Coordinates of C-alpha atoms in Angstrom, one line a residue:
M1 CA -6.0 -50.5 65.6
I2 CA -8.4 -49.4 64.0
I3 CA -6.7 -49.7 60.2
R4 CA -6.4 -53.3 61.5
H5 CA -10.0 -53.9 62.3
R6 CA -11.1 -52.3 58.5
W7 CA -8.9 -54.7 56.9
R8 CA -10.4 -57.7 58.8
T9 CA -14.0 -56.4 58.3
A10 CA -12.5 -56.2 54.1
A11 CA -11.1 -59.2 54.5
A12 CA -13.8 -60.6 56.0
Q13 CA -16.1 -59.8 53.3
L14 CA -13.9 -60.8 50.9
A15 CA -13.5 -64.2 51.5
L16 CA -17.7 -64.5 51.8
W17 CA -18.0 -63.0 48.4
L18 CA -15.2 -65.7 47.3
V19 CA -16.9 -68.6 48.8
A20 CA -20.4 -67.6 47.8
T21 CA -19.6 -67.7 44.2
G22 CA -17.3 -71.0 44.8
A23 CA -20.2 -72.0 46.3
V24 CA -23.0 -71.1 43.3
V25 CA -20.3 -72.0 40.4
Y26 CA -20.1 -75.8 42.2
F27 CA -23.4 -76.0 41.9
S28 CA -24.0 -74.7 38.8
Q29 CA -21.6 -76.9 37.2
Q30 CA -22.8 -79.9 38.9
A31 CA -26.4 -78.8 38.2
Y32 CA -25.0 -78.7 34.4
V33 CA -22.8 -81.9 33.7
G34 CA -23.4 -84.0 37.1
A35 CA -24.1 -87.6 37.2
H36 CA -28.2 -86.2 37.9
G37 CA -26.9 -82.8 35.7
L38 CA -28.9 -81.8 32.7
V39 CA -26.0 -83.6 30.0
A40 CA -26.2 -86.8 32.1
S41 CA -30.9 -86.8 31.6
R42 CA -30.2 -86.0 28.1
E43 CA -28.0 -89.3 28.1
F44 CA -30.6 -91.1 29.9
E45 CA -33.6 -89.7 26.9
A46 CA -31.3 -91.4 24.7
E47 CA -30.8 -94.4 26.2
I48 CA -34.6 -94.8 27.1
A49 CA -35.4 -94.2 23.3
T50 CA -32.6 -97.0 21.8
L51 CA -33.5 -99.2 25.0
S52 CA -37.4 -99.3 23.9
A53 CA -36.9 -99.1 20.2
Q54 CA -35.0 -102.7 21.4
L55 CA -37.8 -103.6 23.5
A56 CA -40.3 -103.0 20.8
S57 CA -38.1 -105.4 18.3
L58 CA -38.2 -108.0 21.4
K59 CA -42.5 -107.8 21.8
E60 CA -42.6 -108.4 17.7
T61 CA -40.1 -111.1 18.0
R62 CA -42.1 -112.8 20.5
E63 CA -45.7 -112.1 19.0
S64 CA -43.8 -114.1 15.8
Y65 CA -42.6 -117.0 18.1
E66 CA -45.8 -117.5 20.2
H67 CA -47.9 -117.4 16.4
R68 CA -45.8 -120.3 15.5
I69 CA -46.0 -122.0 18.4
D70 CA -50.4 -121.7 18.3
L71 CA -50.0 -123.4 14.7
L72 CA -47.8 -125.7 16.2
S73 CA -50.4 -126.8 19.3
S74 CA -52.7 -130.2 18.7
D75 CA -55.5 -128.8 18.0
Q76 CA -54.7 -126.4 15.1
L77 CA -51.8 -128.4 14.0
D78 CA -50.7 -127.1 10.5
P79 CA -48.8 -130.2 8.5
D80 CA -47.2 -127.7 5.8
L81 CA -45.7 -126.2 8.8
L82 CA -44.6 -129.4 10.5
D83 CA -43.0 -130.7 7.4
E84 CA -40.9 -128.0 6.6
E85 CA -39.5 -127.7 10.4
A86 CA -38.9 -131.7 10.5
R87 CA -37.5 -130.6 6.8
V88 CA -35.0 -128.1 8.1
D89 CA -34.1 -129.8 11.1
L90 CA -33.3 -133.3 9.9
G91 CA -31.9 -131.5 6.2
W92 CA -34.3 -133.4 4.3
L93 CA -35.4 -132.7 0.9
H94 CA -38.5 -134.0 -1.1
P95 CA -37.6 -135.3 -4.8
N96 CA -39.9 -132.3 -5.7
D97 CA -38.0 -129.5 -4.1
R98 CA -36.3 -126.7 -5.3
V99 CA -33.1 -125.8 -3.6
V100 CA -31.7 -122.1 -3.9
E101 CA -29.0 -120.9 -2.4
T102 CA -28.2 -117.8 -1.4
R103 CA -25.2 -116.2 -0.6

């Protein structure tokens, strides 16, 4: 009986160490490649950088459009811009206009 008791004690300690080692390995692996791990955070940072650049580009485009809209307001109407937009929309050309085709 004493031999069996020692065998059970050794097996229990071995099982405890195996479970603890497995838990440490699992949580370490999840901390590195899991959904919230180091690899995922690097991917999130790269995506944030890409989206920030896209946001800056869109802000510039919006500022350009807002500036053109301001030029078309009734108190600051720019006749040249109005003429240019009308010709583009209608497809008309003035006899003195020069057409340059780019392909």
